[in-house]
C-alpha cells in the first residue's frame, strides 16, 4: 500500500538554528503534500499545502518565511523551520495525496521537534 | 467544508461495540464524511469514508443518516489497541477541498 516516510522521527535543536524535515512518498507520486503541526493534547492544524514545482499555499497565520516548504520532486517535500524557538516545539506531520487510494491521503509517522 | 461536532471522550469495554457519533448538520450534497484515528504520537490512520450510503470495511462500519446531518462510526468488537482519538471530517470532492481539516475529535478509551 501507499507509504509516506517522514524523517527524522524526532529532533532536538538549539534556539536560533534551522531544522529540515523530509516527507517522502515511497511507492507513489504525490503532486500534493500537506504539512500539519500538532501541539500536546490538541488537534492537527494544517500549516500549508505543497504542490510539486510551485510555491506552497500557507494557511492563515502561518509565517511562510519561518516555515520554508520545498516540493521539488513528485516524491519529496521538505519543511524547514528557520531560526527555531522553543515555541516551535511541536509534532509535525506530513500527508501526501495519492490519487490511487480510495481515501486519497496517506500520513507520515510525524516528527517530534524540541527546541531548547 | 462543513463543520463537525463530536463528543470529547467516550469509553468502551473491550470486546463490545464502540459507537462514535458525529454531527455535520451543514454538510452539502457533494461533501463526503471521512473518519480517521490517531494513536498517541503517530500519524492519522484512515478508517472509512462515505457519501450517502452506509459503508463497511474490515475496520469499521459507517452509518450515515438519511438527511446526512449526522453519522456514526461503529467498531464492532473494540480492542485495547483501538484506544485513540477519532476524527470525523467532512470534505468536498475537488479543488481546494482536497485538504483535510481536523476538528478536536473523540478520545475513545477501550477498557479491559
PDB file of N, CA, C and O in Angstrom, chain B residues 22-51:
ATOM      1  N   UNK B  22     -21.143  11.618  15.207  1.00  0.00           N
ATOM      2  CA  UNK B  22     -20.620  12.849  14.629  1.00  0.00           C
ATOM      3  C   UNK B  22     -21.783  13.632  14.044  1.00  0.00           C
ATOM      4  O   UNK B  22     -22.604  13.081  13.320  1.00  0.00           O
ATOM      5  N   UNK B  23     -21.821  14.903  14.365  1.00  0.00           N
ATOM      6  CA  UNK B  23     -22.851  15.766  13.821  1.00  0.00           C
ATOM      7  C   UNK B  23     -22.247  16.650  12.751  1.00  0.00           C
ATOM      8  O   UNK B  23     -21.206  17.275  12.977  1.00  0.00           O
ATOM      9  N   UNK B  24     -22.880  16.684  11.596  1.00  0.00           N
ATOM     10  CA  UNK B  24     -22.416  17.555  10.486  1.00  0.00           C
ATOM     11  C   UNK B  24     -23.637  18.124   9.793  1.00  0.00           C
ATOM     12  O   UNK B  24     -23.883  17.852   8.615  1.00  0.00           O
ATOM     13  N   UNK B  25     -24.366  18.938  10.536  1.00  0.00           N
ATOM     14  CA  UNK B  25     -25.661  19.409  10.073  1.00  0.00           C
ATOM     15  C   UNK B  25     -25.584  20.352   8.879  1.00  0.00           C
ATOM     16  O   UNK B  25     -26.589  20.561   8.193  1.00  0.00           O
ATOM     17  N   UNK B  26     -24.422  20.933   8.621  1.00  0.00           N
ATOM     18  CA  UNK B  26     -24.309  21.875   7.491  1.00  0.00           C
ATOM     19  C   UNK B  26     -23.670  21.233   6.262  1.00  0.00           C
ATOM     20  O   UNK B  26     -23.277  21.935   5.330  1.00  0.00           O
ATOM     21  N   UNK B  27     -23.592  19.926   6.241  1.00  0.00           N
ATOM     22  CA  UNK B  27     -22.967  19.227   5.117  1.00  0.00           C
ATOM     23  C   UNK B  27     -23.729  19.514   3.827  1.00  0.00           C
ATOM     24  O   UNK B  27     -24.964  19.611   3.822  1.00  0.00           O
ATOM     25  N   UNK B  28     -22.974  19.650   2.748  1.00  0.00           N
ATOM     26  CA  UNK B  28     -23.628  19.897   1.470  1.00  0.00           C
ATOM     27  C   UNK B  28     -23.593  18.623   0.616  1.00  0.00           C
ATOM     28  O   UNK B  28     -22.925  17.655   0.957  1.00  0.00           O
ATOM     29  N   UNK B  29     -24.315  18.670  -0.502  1.00  0.00           N
ATOM     30  CA  UNK B  29     -24.569  17.467  -1.270  1.00  0.00           C
ATOM     31  C   UNK B  29     -23.346  16.739  -1.803  1.00  0.00           C
ATOM     32  O   UNK B  29     -23.373  15.522  -1.977  1.00  0.00           O
ATOM     33  N   UNK B  30     -22.264  17.476  -2.084  1.00  0.00           N
ATOM     34  CA  UNK B  30     -21.087  16.834  -2.670  1.00  0.00           C
ATOM     35  C   UNK B  30     -19.975  16.586  -1.661  1.00  0.00           C
ATOM     36  O   UNK B  30     -18.838  16.301  -2.035  1.00  0.00           O
ATOM     37  N   UNK B  31     -20.284  16.718  -0.397  1.00  0.00           N
ATOM     38  CA  UNK B  31     -19.266  16.525   0.641  1.00  0.00           C
ATOM     39  C   UNK B  31     -19.332  15.118   1.234  1.00  0.00           C
ATOM     40  O   UNK B  31     -20.409  14.607   1.530  1.00  0.00           O
ATOM     41  N   UNK B  32     -18.150  14.537   1.377  1.00  0.00           N
ATOM     42  CA  UNK B  32     -18.019  13.206   1.943  1.00  0.00           C
ATOM     43  C   UNK B  32     -17.767  13.289   3.443  1.00  0.00           C
ATOM     44  O   UNK B  32     -17.210  14.266   3.940  1.00  0.00           O
ATOM     45  N   UNK B  33     -18.092  12.219   4.135  1.00  0.00           N
ATOM     46  CA  UNK B  33     -17.757  12.082   5.554  1.00  0.00           C
ATOM     47  C   UNK B  33     -16.600  11.099   5.654  1.00  0.00           C
ATOM     48  O   UNK B  33     -16.688   9.959   5.196  1.00  0.00           O
ATOM     49  N   UNK B  34     -15.504  11.552   6.257  1.00  0.00           N
ATOM     50  CA  UNK B  34     -14.319  10.721   6.450  1.00  0.00           C
ATOM     51  C   UNK B  34     -14.100  10.495   7.941  1.00  0.00           C
ATOM     52  O   UNK B  34     -14.382  11.355   8.770  1.00  0.00           O
ATOM     53  N   UNK B  35     -13.567   9.345   8.255  1.00  0.00           N
ATOM     54  CA  UNK B  35     -13.145   9.057   9.622  1.00  0.00           C
ATOM     55  C   UNK B  35     -11.688   8.631   9.611  1.00  0.00           C
ATOM     56  O   UNK B  35     -11.275   7.756   8.840  1.00  0.00           O
ATOM     57  N   UNK B  36     -10.919   9.281  10.489  1.00  0.00           N
ATOM     58  CA  UNK B  36      -9.533   8.913  10.722  1.00  0.00           C
ATOM     59  C   UNK B  36      -9.359   8.707  12.221  1.00  0.00           C
ATOM     60  O   UNK B  36     -10.162   9.194  13.033  1.00  0.00           O
ATOM     61  N   UNK B  37      -8.294   8.027  12.591  1.00  0.00           N
ATOM     62  CA  UNK B  37      -7.971   7.942  14.001  1.00  0.00           C
ATOM     63  C   UNK B  37      -6.476   8.172  14.188  1.00  0.00           C
ATOM     64  O   UNK B  37      -5.679   7.949  13.261  1.00  0.00           O
ATOM     65  N   UNK B  38      -6.124   8.607  15.371  1.00  0.00           N
ATOM     66  CA  UNK B  38      -4.734   8.881  15.675  1.00  0.00           C
ATOM     67  C   UNK B  38      -4.397   8.259  17.019  1.00  0.00           C
ATOM     68  O   UNK B  38      -4.945   8.662  18.048  1.00  0.00           O
ATOM     69  N   UNK B  39      -3.522   7.293  16.942  1.00  0.00           N
ATOM     70  CA  UNK B  39      -2.997   6.694  18.159  1.00  0.00           C
ATOM     71  C   UNK B  39      -1.860   7.592  18.622  1.00  0.00           C
ATOM     72  O   UNK B  39      -1.150   8.182  17.803  1.00  0.00           O
ATOM     73  N   UNK B  40      -1.691   7.680  19.905  1.00  0.00           N
ATOM     74  CA  UNK B  40      -0.767   8.642  20.512  1.00  0.00           C
ATOM     75  C   UNK B  40       0.577   8.697  19.803  1.00  0.00           C
ATOM     76  O   UNK B  40       1.224   7.686  19.582  1.00  0.00           O
ATOM     77  N   UNK B  41       0.964   9.941  19.410  1.00  0.00           N
ATOM     78  CA  UNK B  41       2.274  10.206  18.811  1.00  0.00           C
ATOM     79  C   UNK B  41       2.504   9.479  17.488  1.00  0.00           C
ATOM     80  O   UNK B  41       3.642   9.149  17.151  1.00  0.00           O
ATOM     81  N   UNK B  42       1.433   9.229  16.764  1.00  0.00           N
ATOM     82  CA  UNK B  42       1.565   8.666  15.425  1.00  0.00           C
ATOM     83  C   UNK B  42       0.793   9.534  14.434  1.00  0.00           C
ATOM     84  O   UNK B  42       0.016  10.391  14.828  1.00  0.00           O
ATOM     85  N   UNK B  43       0.998   9.297  13.158  1.00  0.00           N
ATOM     86  CA  UNK B  43       0.213   9.996  12.158  1.00  0.00           C
ATOM     87  C   UNK B  43      -1.187   9.412  12.076  1.00  0.00           C
ATOM     88  O   UNK B  43      -1.415   8.260  12.464  1.00  0.00           O
ATOM     89  N   UNK B  44      -2.152  10.187  11.611  1.00  0.00           N
ATOM     90  CA  UNK B  44      -3.522   9.682  11.478  1.00  0.00           C
ATOM     91  C   UNK B  44      -3.615   8.487  10.546  1.00  0.00           C
ATOM     92  O   UNK B  44      -2.849   8.366   9.592  1.00  0.00           O
ATOM     93  N   UNK B  45      -4.579   7.643  10.843  1.00  0.00           N
ATOM     94  CA  UNK B  45      -4.818   6.433  10.053  1.00  0.00           C
ATOM     95  C   UNK B  45      -6.229   6.489   9.486  1.00  0.00           C
ATOM     96  O   UNK B  45      -7.196   6.742  10.215  1.00  0.00           O
ATOM     97  N   UNK B  46      -6.357   6.253   8.206  1.00  0.00           N
ATOM     98  CA  UNK B  46      -7.677   6.237   7.564  1.00  0.00           C
ATOM     99  C   UNK B  46      -8.496   5.059   8.076  1.00  0.00           C
ATOM    100  O   UNK B  46      -7.978   3.946   8.252  1.00  0.00           O
ATOM    101  N   UNK B  47      -9.784   5.305   8.311  1.00  0.00           N
ATOM    102  CA  UNK B  47     -10.671   4.216   8.718  1.00  0.00           C
ATOM    103  C   UNK B  47     -11.686   3.923   7.618  1.00  0.00           C
ATOM    104  O   UNK B  47     -11.754   2.815   7.099  1.00  0.00           O
ATOM    105  N   UNK B  48     -12.467   4.930   7.252  1.00  0.00           N
ATOM    106  CA  UNK B  48     -13.565   4.692   6.324  1.00  0.00           C
ATOM    107  C   UNK B  48     -14.112   6.027   5.845  1.00  0.00           C
ATOM    108  O   UNK B  48     -13.854   7.060   6.475  1.00  0.00           O
ATOM    109  N   UNK B  49     -14.804   6.042   4.726  1.00  0.00           N
ATOM    110  CA  UNK B  49     -15.498   7.253   4.328  1.00  0.00           C
ATOM    111  C   UNK B  49     -16.729   6.905   3.510  1.00  0.00           C
ATOM    112  O   UNK B  49     -16.847   5.768   3.007  1.00  0.00           O
ATOM    113  N   UNK B  50     -17.651   7.856   3.397  1.00  0.00           N
ATOM    114  CA  UNK B  50     -18.878   7.622   2.651  1.00  0.00           C
ATOM    115  C   UNK B  50     -19.537   8.918   2.235  1.00  0.00           C
ATOM    116  O   UNK B  50     -19.219   9.992   2.752  1.00  0.00           O
ATOM    117  N   UNK B  51     -20.479   8.803   1.317  1.00  0.00           N
ATOM    118  CA  UNK B  51     -21.217   9.966   0.824  1.00  0.00           C
ATOM    119  C   UNK B  51     -22.665   9.928   1.300  1.00  0.00           C
ATOM    120  O   UNK B  51     -23.115  10.828   1.987  1.00  0.00           O
TER     121      UNK B  51
END
